[in-house]
Amino acid sequence: MDATAEELIGRLRRNPDDVAAYGALRNHYHRHGDFASLVNLLEGWAGRVASPADAAQSLFEAGELAGGALHDQARGVHFYERALERNGTHEGAFGRLSGVYESSGDFARLAEVTERHAEALGRTNADPRMVAGLHHRLGELWETTFQRPDKAILHYRRAFELDPTLVPAIYAAREIYRHAGNTTAVATLL
């Protein structure tokens, strides 16, 4: 370990809330390509900061480095999951997890993370169309992947209640009702 890193680590040991030392050490590791140490620093910092948004961002960045520079996708996924635990609205972590779960065919985890993200966004002032899009995606998963039209209809309905212009969700719900023989519901949605 070089003298600069030792000095900055010493400062952080004496005062773990030393933002200047954290920033300088972070930049130092990045400049020197010491991504393993940078990931550890980001993870440690995420455990110390009070702000859930800041913690989630640090964990997301650790996940990006772990999955990218360190070629450890499993560790990257772990960091993304932790980022969403700290801040369920973190778009980057959600996007990465969704991509990993979709490409690996882990649709149960995809549905779980999408539902948690939709719930977290629903508790904020997020654009209802964004939340509606997540519910529409959940409807598709429950209908086509899991063959559960009963659960799919709940998400399709939630989607078009949030965004009445989301025609694909209205159409999908109508088709489920049509196949079930519920003409009253079909007529309502027409």
XYZ file of N, CA, C and O in Angstrom:
760
model
N 0.847 -1.172 0.000
C 0.000 0.000 0.000
C 0.894 1.236 0.000
O 1.875 1.306 0.730
N 0.529 2.206 -0.818
C 1.359 3.403 -0.914
C 1.049 4.374 0.230
O 0.050 4.241 0.938
N 1.903 5.368 0.371
C 1.813 6.306 1.497
C 0.524 7.132 1.459
O -0.080 7.399 2.506
N 0.085 7.522 0.280
C -1.140 8.324 0.174
C -2.338 7.536 0.682
O -3.154 8.044 1.465
N -2.444 6.300 0.233
C -3.556 5.462 0.670
C -3.489 5.248 2.182
O -4.510 5.330 2.867
N -2.293 4.976 2.712
C -2.140 4.760 4.161
C -2.580 5.978 4.953
O -3.273 5.858 5.963
N -2.179 7.170 4.475
C -2.549 8.396 5.186
C -4.069 8.592 5.186
O -4.674 8.901 6.217
N -4.698 8.380 4.022
C -6.147 8.571 3.923
C -6.912 7.524 4.726
O -7.922 7.834 5.374
N -6.431 6.302 4.725
C -7.060 5.246 5.536
C -6.936 5.601 7.018
O -7.886 5.434 7.787
N -5.777 6.110 7.410
C -5.578 6.542 8.800
C -6.556 7.634 9.190
O -7.129 7.615 10.291
N -6.766 8.589 8.290
C -7.728 9.657 8.570
C -9.135 9.084 8.748
O -9.874 9.516 9.644
N -9.499 8.121 7.894
C -10.836 7.522 7.993
C -10.980 6.681 9.262
O -12.067 6.609 9.831
N -9.901 6.056 9.699
C -9.971 5.290 10.951
C -10.182 6.216 12.140
O -10.919 5.882 13.070
N -9.533 7.371 12.109
C -9.697 8.328 13.197
C -11.068 8.989 13.152
O -11.654 9.280 14.194
N -11.559 9.255 11.945
C -12.854 9.907 11.780
C -13.570 9.274 10.581
O -13.394 9.730 9.452
N -14.368 8.248 10.815
C -15.042 7.560 9.712
C -15.991 8.449 8.905
O -16.392 8.083 7.808
N -16.338 9.618 9.430
C -17.229 10.527 8.719
C -16.478 11.614 7.940
O -17.091 12.579 7.481
N -15.172 11.447 7.774
C -14.343 12.423 7.055
C -14.618 12.304 5.551
O -14.022 11.486 4.849
N -15.543 13.128 5.065
C -15.970 13.072 3.666
C -14.810 13.393 2.730
O -14.677 12.783 1.664
N -13.966 14.337 3.112
C -12.835 14.710 2.257
C -11.861 13.544 2.102
O -11.377 13.272 0.998
N -11.571 12.844 3.199
C -10.663 11.695 3.131
C -11.283 10.572 2.294
O -10.599 9.931 1.497
N -12.574 10.356 2.478
C -13.272 9.333 1.686
C -13.164 9.654 0.198
O -12.824 8.803 -0.618
N -13.486 10.890 -0.155
C -13.432 11.297 -1.565
C -12.037 11.183 -2.141
O -11.851 10.718 -3.271
N -11.037 11.595 -1.371
C -9.656 11.526 -1.850
C -9.208 10.070 -2.025
O -8.559 9.723 -3.014
N -9.570 9.206 -1.068
C -9.189 7.790 -1.167
C -9.913 7.126 -2.332
O -9.337 6.333 -3.066
N -11.146 7.490 -2.487
C -11.916 6.953 -3.619
C -11.257 7.328 -4.945
O -11.061 6.489 -5.826
N -10.912 8.589 -5.101
C -10.237 9.041 -6.325
C -8.881 8.366 -6.491
O -8.497 8.007 -7.607
N -8.170 8.203 -5.397
C -6.847 7.558 -5.438
C -6.966 6.120 -5.950
O -6.213 5.706 -6.841
N -7.884 5.358 -5.387
C -8.081 3.970 -5.833
C -8.477 3.924 -7.302
O -8.013 3.073 -8.061
N -9.330 4.840 -7.700
C -9.792 4.860 -9.087
C -8.637 5.174 -10.035
O -8.467 4.507 -11.060
N -7.831 6.186 -9.690
C -6.687 6.563 -10.529
C -5.699 5.425 -10.685
O -5.107 5.251 -11.740
N -5.516 4.660 -9.615
C -4.535 3.577 -9.637
C -5.122 2.237 -10.088
O -4.413 1.232 -10.114
N -6.384 2.218 -10.417
C -7.016 0.993 -10.893
C -7.146 -0.080 -9.822
O -7.261 -1.264 -10.147
N -7.139 0.327 -8.568
C -7.287 -0.626 -7.458
C -8.781 -0.783 -7.169
O -9.309 -0.288 -6.176
N -9.448 -1.507 -8.080
C -10.897 -1.603 -8.000
C -11.370 -2.484 -6.849
O -12.445 -2.255 -6.302
N -10.581 -3.459 -6.465
C -10.968 -4.300 -5.329
C -11.041 -3.447 -4.057
O -11.998 -3.549 -3.285
N -10.031 -2.596 -3.847
C -10.048 -1.717 -2.676
C -11.164 -0.685 -2.782
O -11.801 -0.334 -1.787
N -11.414 -0.209 -4.001
C -12.473 0.778 -4.202
C -13.841 0.171 -3.884
O -14.677 0.812 -3.233
N -14.070 -1.069 -4.290
C -15.330 -1.735 -3.976
C -15.500 -1.847 -2.462
O -16.572 -1.563 -1.920
N -14.447 -2.242 -1.774
C -14.518 -2.361 -0.313
C -14.793 -1.007 0.345
O -15.558 -0.921 1.305
N -14.157 0.039 -0.178
C -14.370 1.384 0.347
C -15.828 1.811 0.143
O -16.466 2.327 1.068
N -16.356 1.596 -1.051
C -17.741 1.961 -1.346
C -18.712 1.206 -0.449
O -19.678 1.779 0.067
N -18.456 -0.078 -0.263
C -19.328 -0.882 0.602
C -19.283 -0.384 2.042
O -20.318 -0.245 2.701
N -18.086 -0.104 2.523
C -17.952 0.410 3.888
C -18.636 1.753 4.064
O -19.316 1.997 5.070
N -18.473 2.622 3.066
C -19.090 3.945 3.131
C -20.617 3.822 3.146
O -21.303 4.525 3.883
N -21.148 2.913 2.345
C -22.602 2.705 2.302
C -23.132 2.285 3.668
O -24.260 2.636 4.036
N -22.338 1.564 4.410
C -22.754 1.147 5.745
C -22.701 2.262 6.769
O -23.287 2.157 7.840
N -22.002 3.343 6.451
C -21.838 4.437 7.398
C -22.773 5.615 7.158
O -23.150 6.302 8.086
N -23.110 5.874 5.904
C -23.891 7.084 5.625
C -25.343 6.902 6.068
O -25.889 5.814 5.994
N -25.919 7.993 6.525
C -27.288 7.937 7.037
C -28.316 7.971 5.909
O -29.383 7.397 6.033
N -27.985 8.626 4.826
C -28.935 8.791 3.732
C -29.108 7.482 2.955
O -28.139 6.966 2.392
N -30.328 6.957 2.897
C -30.557 5.747 2.109
C -30.200 5.932 0.624
O -29.690 5.018 -0.011
N -30.455 7.125 0.090
C -30.136 7.383 -1.319
C -28.624 7.341 -1.551
O -28.148 6.761 -2.536
N -27.848 7.941 -0.633
C -26.389 7.921 -0.769
C -25.836 6.516 -0.590
O -24.921 6.100 -1.301
N -26.384 5.782 0.364
C -25.939 4.401 0.585
C -26.234 3.551 -0.641
O -25.383 2.771 -1.093
N -27.430 3.714 -1.194
C -27.799 2.937 -2.385
C -26.890 3.269 -3.557
O -26.477 2.372 -4.299
N -26.551 4.532 -3.711
C -25.674 4.927 -4.814
C -24.287 4.316 -4.648
O -23.696 3.830 -5.614
N -23.756 4.307 -3.427
C -22.451 3.690 -3.177
C -22.490 2.194 -3.466
O -21.570 1.640 -4.072
N -23.563 1.533 -3.045
C -23.690 0.092 -3.299
C -23.862 -0.184 -4.783
O -23.316 -1.167 -5.304
N -24.591 0.678 -5.481
C -24.739 0.525 -6.917
C -23.385 0.640 -7.609
O -23.042 -0.170 -8.469
N -22.613 1.647 -7.223
C -21.279 1.827 -7.818
C -20.377 0.639 -7.508
O -19.606 0.197 -8.365
N -20.482 0.097 -6.298
C -19.712 -1.105 -5.950
C -20.138 -2.273 -6.841
O -19.301 -3.053 -7.310
N -21.436 -2.381 -7.093
C -21.933 -3.435 -7.971
C -21.431 -3.284 -9.391
O -21.074 -4.273 -10.045
N -21.384 -2.060 -9.879
C -20.874 -1.809 -11.224
C -19.414 -2.239 -11.340
O -19.023 -2.855 -12.326
N -18.628 -1.906 -10.323
C -17.214 -2.285 -10.347
C -17.029 -3.786 -10.172
O -16.212 -4.403 -10.866
N -17.788 -4.376 -9.264
C -17.659 -5.818 -9.022
C -18.025 -6.601 -10.275
O -17.300 -7.515 -10.685
N -19.138 -6.245 -10.887
C -19.576 -6.958 -12.086
C -18.767 -6.613 -13.314
O -18.627 -7.432 -14.220
N -18.219 -5.406 -13.363
C -17.472 -4.949 -14.533
C -15.977 -5.204 -14.409
O -15.453 -6.199 -14.919
N -15.298 -4.332 -13.699
C -13.837 -4.395 -13.610
C -13.343 -5.669 -12.929
O -12.290 -6.198 -13.295
N -14.091 -6.174 -11.959
C -13.646 -7.369 -11.223
C -14.252 -8.666 -11.768
O -13.905 -9.751 -11.302
N -15.153 -8.552 -12.745
C -15.759 -9.724 -13.406
C -16.396 -10.693 -12.411
O -16.325 -11.902 -12.581
N -17.040 -10.157 -11.391
C -17.705 -10.981 -10.385
C -19.186 -10.607 -10.382
O -19.649 -9.813 -9.566
N -19.926 -11.209 -11.315
C -21.337 -10.854 -11.470
C -22.144 -11.170 -10.223
O -23.025 -10.405 -9.842
N -21.851 -12.273 -9.570
C -22.614 -12.637 -8.372
C -22.453 -11.568 -7.291
O -23.434 -11.192 -6.629
N -21.250 -11.072 -7.133
C -21.032 -10.023 -6.134
C -21.717 -8.729 -6.570
O -22.274 -8.007 -5.747
N -21.685 -8.445 -7.866
C -22.377 -7.270 -8.379
C -23.867 -7.341 -8.090
O -24.465 -6.370 -7.631
N -24.469 -8.503 -8.334
C -25.901 -8.695 -8.060
C -26.182 -8.481 -6.577
O -27.173 -7.849 -6.206
N -25.303 -8.995 -5.742
C -25.456 -8.816 -4.296
C -25.495 -7.324 -3.937
O -26.336 -6.889 -3.144
N -24.602 -6.547 -4.524
C -24.588 -5.106 -4.240
C -25.841 -4.412 -4.769
O -26.392 -3.529 -4.114
N -26.301 -4.805 -5.954
C -27.523 -4.202 -6.500
C -28.717 -4.499 -5.596
O -29.547 -3.632 -5.349
N -28.799 -5.731 -5.110
C -29.890 -6.090 -4.206
C -29.833 -5.259 -2.928
O -30.856 -4.774 -2.444
N -28.637 -5.101 -2.392
C -28.494 -4.292 -1.181
C -28.837 -2.835 -1.446
O -29.412 -2.151 -0.584
N -28.493 -2.342 -2.645
C -28.835 -0.958 -2.995
C -30.353 -0.775 -2.991
O -30.862 0.221 -2.456
N -31.075 -1.742 -3.537
C -32.536 -1.636 -3.546
C -33.128 -1.799 -2.157
O -34.196 -1.243 -1.870
N -32.456 -2.537 -1.296
C -32.930 -2.631 0.093
C -32.832 -1.277 0.780
O -33.701 -0.908 1.568
N -31.771 -0.541 0.487
C -31.592 0.781 1.100
C -32.491 1.833 0.464
O -32.970 2.739 1.120
N -32.683 1.732 -0.865
C -33.504 2.707 -1.574
C -34.205 1.977 -2.714
O -33.623 1.770 -3.772
N -35.446 1.591 -2.464
C -36.198 0.796 -3.433
C -36.487 1.495 -4.736
O -36.941 0.864 -5.683
N -36.218 2.792 -4.813
C -36.489 3.537 -6.042
C -35.245 3.724 -6.903
O -35.321 4.394 -7.929
N -34.120 3.134 -6.530
C -32.882 3.333 -7.286
C -33.018 2.677 -8.662
O -33.037 1.455 -8.786
N -33.108 3.508 -9.686
C -33.343 3.015 -11.044
C -32.179 2.188 -11.586
O -32.394 1.196 -12.275
N -30.954 2.604 -11.291
C -29.798 1.878 -11.811
C -29.741 0.451 -11.290
O -29.544 -0.503 -12.061
N -29.906 0.309 -9.984
C -29.858 -1.028 -9.377
C -31.012 -1.884 -9.890
O -30.823 -3.063 -10.213
N -32.198 -1.284 -9.992
C -33.338 -2.029 -10.518
C -33.085 -2.467 -11.957
O -33.345 -3.611 -12.327
N -32.574 -1.565 -12.759
C -32.301 -1.890 -14.164
C -31.302 -3.019 -14.318
O -31.493 -3.933 -15.137
N -30.241 -2.969 -13.533
C -29.223 -4.027 -13.617
C -29.792 -5.367 -13.161
O -29.577 -6.386 -13.804
N -30.495 -5.375 -12.027
C -31.066 -6.629 -11.530
C -32.082 -7.198 -12.516
O -32.096 -8.403 -12.773
N -32.916 -6.340 -13.065
C -33.904 -6.799 -14.038
C -33.217 -7.468 -15.219
O -33.642 -8.540 -15.667
N -32.174 -6.830 -15.710
C -31.448 -7.387 -16.849
C -30.813 -8.731 -16.536
O -30.874 -9.668 -17.343
N -30.198 -8.828 -15.369
C -29.554 -10.080 -14.967
C -30.591 -11.188 -14.826
O -30.410 -12.293 -15.338
N -31.698 -10.896 -14.137
C -32.709 -11.928 -13.905
C -33.398 -12.337 -15.205
O -33.691 -13.509 -15.414
N -33.634 -11.375 -16.066
C -34.286 -11.700 -17.341
C -33.362 -12.552 -18.209
O -33.783 -13.568 -18.757
N -32.103 -12.147 -18.316
C -31.180 -12.893 -19.187
C -30.869 -14.286 -18.640
O -30.590 -15.201 -19.409
N -30.938 -14.451 -17.322
C -30.663 -15.765 -16.744
C -31.926 -16.630 -16.655
O -31.853 -17.793 -16.265
N -33.072 -16.047 -17.006
C -34.321 -16.800 -16.943
C -34.875 -16.977 -15.546
O -35.742 -17.814 -15.322
N -34.405 -16.162 -14.602
C -34.900 -16.235 -13.226
C -36.099 -15.297 -13.092
O -36.020 -14.220 -12.501
N -37.227 -15.738 -13.661
C -38.397 -14.875 -13.735
C -39.067 -14.672 -12.377
O -39.730 -13.654 -12.161
N -38.900 -15.618 -11.474
C -39.454 -15.428 -10.128
C -38.766 -14.249 -9.450
O -39.422 -13.393 -8.840
N -37.444 -14.191 -9.556
C -36.705 -13.060 -8.963
C -37.016 -11.761 -9.703
O -37.097 -10.701 -9.102
N -37.194 -11.863 -11.024
C -37.547 -10.675 -11.807
C -38.886 -10.115 -11.330
O -39.018 -8.909 -11.122
N -39.863 -10.985 -11.150
C -41.172 -10.527 -10.676
C -41.058 -9.922 -9.279
O -41.655 -8.870 -8.995
N -40.281 -10.557 -8.431
C -40.122 -10.064 -7.057
C -39.491 -8.671 -7.029
O -39.989 -7.768 -6.357
N -38.413 -8.493 -7.770
C -37.721 -7.202 -7.745
C -38.568 -6.125 -8.425
O -38.590 -4.966 -7.994
N -39.310 -6.498 -9.451
C -40.174 -5.535 -10.132
C -41.314 -5.101 -9.220
O -41.658 -3.914 -9.150
N -41.881 -6.048 -8.493
C -42.971 -5.706 -7.570
C -42.467 -4.792 -6.450
O -43.119 -3.795 -6.109
N -41.305 -5.117 -5.888
C -40.748 -4.261 -4.822
C -40.473 -2.856 -5.345
O -40.716 -1.863 -4.657
N -39.946 -2.775 -6.570
C -39.625 -1.473 -7.153
C -40.909 -0.672 -7.403
O -40.966 0.527 -7.106
N -41.936 -1.326 -7.919
C -43.214 -0.649 -8.165
C -43.811 -0.142 -6.855
O -44.319 0.985 -6.789
N -43.750 -0.955 -5.815
C -44.274 -0.541 -4.510
C -43.502 0.649 -3.965
O -44.092 1.600 -3.437
N -42.176 0.597 -4.079
C -41.352 1.699 -3.579
C -41.636 2.982 -4.345
O -41.778 4.053 -3.741
N -41.742 2.890 -5.657
C -42.050 4.083 -6.446
C -43.452 4.594 -6.143
O -43.689 5.802 -6.130
N -44.368 3.674 -5.897
C -45.745 4.063 -5.578
C -45.859 4.852 -4.289
O -46.810 5.622 -4.111
N -44.903 4.669 -3.388
C -44.913 5.406 -2.119
C -44.302 6.802 -2.254
O -44.279 7.562 -1.300
N -43.775 7.104 -3.429
C -43.158 8.413 -3.663
C -44.030 9.213 -4.618
O -45.118 8.799 -4.976
N -43.514 10.320 -5.043
C -44.213 11.145 -6.035
C -43.755 10.792 -7.450
O -43.695 11.666 -8.315
N -43.439 9.528 -7.684
C -42.964 9.101 -8.997
C -44.068 9.265 -10.032
O -45.262 9.255 -9.715
N -43.661 9.391 -11.262
C -44.598 9.489 -12.376
C -45.473 8.233 -12.405
O -44.958 7.119 -12.502
N -46.784 8.388 -12.289
C -47.674 7.216 -12.286
C -47.523 6.349 -13.533
O -47.724 5.140 -13.483
N -47.132 6.968 -14.653
C -46.944 6.179 -15.878
C -45.786 5.199 -15.734
O -45.832 4.100 -16.277
N -44.755 5.597 -14.981
C -43.629 4.692 -14.750
C -44.080 3.502 -13.909
O -43.763 2.347 -14.211
N -44.841 3.778 -12.859
C -45.342 2.703 -11.995
C -46.311 1.823 -12.778
O -46.287 0.595 -12.656
N -47.124 2.438 -13.611
C -48.058 1.680 -14.448
C -47.300 0.734 -15.376
O -47.709 -0.424 -15.562
N -46.206 1.202 -15.939
C -45.399 0.353 -16.820
C -44.847 -0.864 -16.091
O -44.793 -1.970 -16.657
N -44.468 -0.686 -14.836
C -43.974 -1.808 -14.043
C -45.098 -2.813 -13.775
O -44.890 -4.027 -13.863
N -46.278 -2.306 -13.471
C -47.403 -3.215 -13.229
C -47.801 -3.943 -14.523
O -48.159 -5.120 -14.484
N -47.697 -3.255 -15.633
C -47.980 -3.912 -16.911
C -46.990 -5.046 -17.144
O -47.383 -6.151 -17.538
N -45.728 -4.789 -16.875
C -44.704 -5.836 -17.030
C -44.990 -7.009 -16.095
O -44.845 -8.174 -16.477
N -45.394 -6.709 -14.869
C -45.753 -7.774 -13.931
C -46.946 -8.575 -14.448
O -46.981 -9.799 -14.323
N -47.910 -7.890 -15.017
C -49.048 -8.588 -15.599
C -48.611 -9.554 -16.682
O -49.080 -10.700 -16.749
N -47.707 -9.101 -17.534
C -47.189 -9.969 -18.596
C -46.483 -11.189 -18.026
O -46.671 -12.311 -18.513
N -45.673 -10.971 -16.997
C -44.962 -12.100 -16.381
C -45.939 -13.111 -15.795
O -45.805 -14.316 -16.012
N -46.929 -12.609 -15.040
C -47.880 -13.527 -14.416
C -48.739 -14.238 -15.454
O -49.071 -15.411 -15.291
N -49.066 -13.554 -16.524
C -49.910 -14.177 -17.542
C -49.140 -15.187 -18.395
O -49.578 -16.329 -18.550
N -48.014 -14.778 -18.944
C -47.335 -15.639 -19.917
C -46.321 -16.590 -19.294
O -46.255 -17.747 -19.682
N -45.559 -16.125 -18.345
C -44.502 -16.954 -17.775
C -45.034 -17.907 -16.713
O -44.697 -19.087 -16.710
N -45.853 -17.379 -15.815
C -46.333 -18.192 -14.690
C -47.716 -18.800 -14.925
O -48.190 -19.562 -14.085
N -48.354 -18.412 -16.041
C -49.685 -18.937 -16.374
C -50.687 -18.706 -15.239
O -51.442 -19.598 -14.875
N -50.649 -17.501 -14.679
C -51.549 -17.136 -13.580
C -52.354 -15.892 -13.970
O -52.043 -14.773 -13.562
N -53.405 -16.075 -14.775
C -54.196 -14.911 -15.191
C -54.846 -14.187 -14.012
O -55.085 -12.982 -14.090
N -55.116 -14.896 -12.923
C -55.709 -14.245 -11.753
C -54.787 -13.176 -11.193
O -55.224 -12.086 -10.817
N -53.495 -13.469 -11.131
C -52.532 -12.469 -10.637
C -52.246 -11.427 -11.716
O -52.036 -10.256 -11.406
N -52.229 -11.871 -12.961
C -51.955 -10.943 -14.062
C -53.004 -9.843 -14.112
O -52.669 -8.658 -14.277
N -54.255 -10.228 -13.933
C -55.338 -9.252 -14.037
C -55.206 -8.162 -12.977
O -55.488 -6.995 -13.237
N -54.728 -8.517 -11.801
C -54.528 -7.519 -10.746
C -53.524 -6.452 -11.177
O -53.726 -5.254 -10.945
N -52.442 -6.897 -11.810
C -51.413 -5.944 -12.244
C -51.852 -5.145 -13.464
O -51.574 -3.942 -13.563
N -52.539 -5.797 -14.395
C -53.048 -5.047 -15.549
C -54.027 -3.963 -15.090
O -53.972 -2.830 -15.563
N -54.913 -4.319 -14.167
C -55.878 -3.338 -13.675
C -55.153 -2.181 -12.979
O -55.491 -1.021 -13.169
N -54.180 -2.519 -12.157
C -53.421 -1.470 -11.467
C -52.727 -0.563 -12.484
O -52.683 0.655 -12.320
N -52.210 -1.178 -13.552
C -51.510 -0.411 -14.589
C -52.444 0.598 -15.245
O -52.119 1.781 -15.354
N -53.630 0.153 -15.677
C -54.485 1.121 -16.381
C -55.230 2.032 -15.427
O -55.712 3.088 -15.833
N -55.297 1.691 -14.149
C -55.833 2.647 -13.174
C -54.852 3.798 -12.968
O -55.251 4.944 -12.803
N -53.566 3.481 -12.987
C -52.531 4.515 -12.841
C -52.360 5.330 -14.125
O -52.058 6.513 -14.072
N -52.515 4.654 -15.255
C -52.346 5.320 -16.548
C -53.434 4.841 -17.500
O -53.269 3.829 -18.187
N -54.559 5.569 -17.540
C -55.675 5.146 -18.381
C -55.347 5.101 -19.877
O -56.108 4.546 -20.651
N -54.225 5.678 -20.269
C -53.844 5.632 -21.690
C -53.014 4.392 -22.027
O -52.633 4.222 -23.179
N -52.753 3.552 -21.060
C -51.934 2.352 -21.285
C -52.810 1.267 -21.917
O -53.249 0.325 -21.276
N -53.041 1.419 -23.195
C -53.951 0.546 -23.940
C -53.528 -0.927 -23.887
O -54.392 -1.799 -23.745
N -52.252 -1.270 -23.970
C -51.906 -2.697 -23.913
C -52.361 -3.382 -22.618
O -52.749 -4.548 -22.635
N -52.357 -2.667 -21.502
C -52.811 -3.253 -20.238
C -54.321 -3.452 -20.259
O -54.828 -4.482 -19.796
N -55.040 -2.489 -20.823
C -56.499 -2.616 -20.926
C -56.844 -3.794 -21.830
O -57.705 -4.622 -21.495
N -56.172 -3.890 -22.951
C -56.425 -4.980 -23.897
C -56.123 -6.339 -23.262
O -56.916 -7.281 -23.384
N -54.981 -6.438 -22.564
C -54.597 -7.713 -21.942
C -55.619 -8.130 -20.890
O -56.011 -9.301 -20.827
N -56.058 -7.169 -20.084
C -57.069 -7.485 -19.057
C -58.375 -7.926 -19.714
O -59.012 -8.899 -19.286
N -58.759 -7.209 -20.770
C -59.989 -7.563 -21.475
C -59.916 -8.983 -22.049
O -60.869 -9.755 -21.964
N -58.759 -9.349 -22.588
C -58.601 -10.692 -23.158
C -58.668 -11.775 -22.078
O -59.235 -12.842 -22.304
N -58.118 -11.501 -20.925
C -58.208 -12.473 -19.825
C -59.668 -12.661 -19.430
O -60.144 -13.789 -19.261
N -60.385 -11.551 -19.292
C -61.801 -11.645 -18.950
C -62.591 -12.359 -20.055
O -63.490 -13.145 -19.776
N -62.243 -12.089 -21.313
C -62.943 -12.724 -22.433
C -62.749 -14.235 -22.400
O -63.692 -14.997 -22.536
N -61.497 -14.665 -22.173
C -61.203 -16.103 -22.098
C -61.885 -16.759 -20.898
O -62.200 -17.946 -20.938
N -62.114 -15.996 -19.854
C -62.785 -16.521 -18.659
C -64.305 -16.496 -18.794
O -65.006 -17.006 -17.933
N -64.790 -15.852 -19.865
C -66.228 -15.778 -20.072
C -66.922 -14.694 -19.272
O -68.137 -14.703 -19.131
N -66.165 -13.747 -18.759
C -66.739 -12.650 -17.972
C -67.087 -11.494 -18.900
O -66.344 -10.535 -19.052
N -68.244 -11.604 -19.536
C -68.648 -10.600 -20.532
C -68.928 -9.236 -19.922
O -68.736 -8.220 -20.573
N -69.335 -9.204 -18.661
C -69.582 -7.919 -18.000
C -68.279 -7.136 -17.889
O -68.238 -5.940 -18.208
N -67.217 -7.805 -17.462
C -65.917 -7.142 -17.338
C -65.382 -6.747 -18.711
O -64.791 -5.669 -18.863
N -65.591 -7.598 -19.709
C -65.148 -7.276 -21.065
C -65.849 -6.023 -21.546
O -65.218 -5.105 -22.083
N -67.163 -5.966 -21.343
C -67.930 -4.803 -21.777
C -67.476 -3.530 -21.066
O -67.386 -2.473 -21.682
N -67.192 -3.651 -19.788
C -66.719 -2.497 -19.017
C -65.415 -1.957 -19.596
O -65.222 -0.754 -19.724
N -64.526 -2.861 -19.941
C -63.227 -2.426 -20.458
C -63.293 -1.947 -21.891
O -62.415 -1.212 -22.338
N -64.312 -2.351 -22.613
C -64.481 -1.836 -23.975
C -64.867 -0.367 -23.921
O -64.529 0.434 -24.708
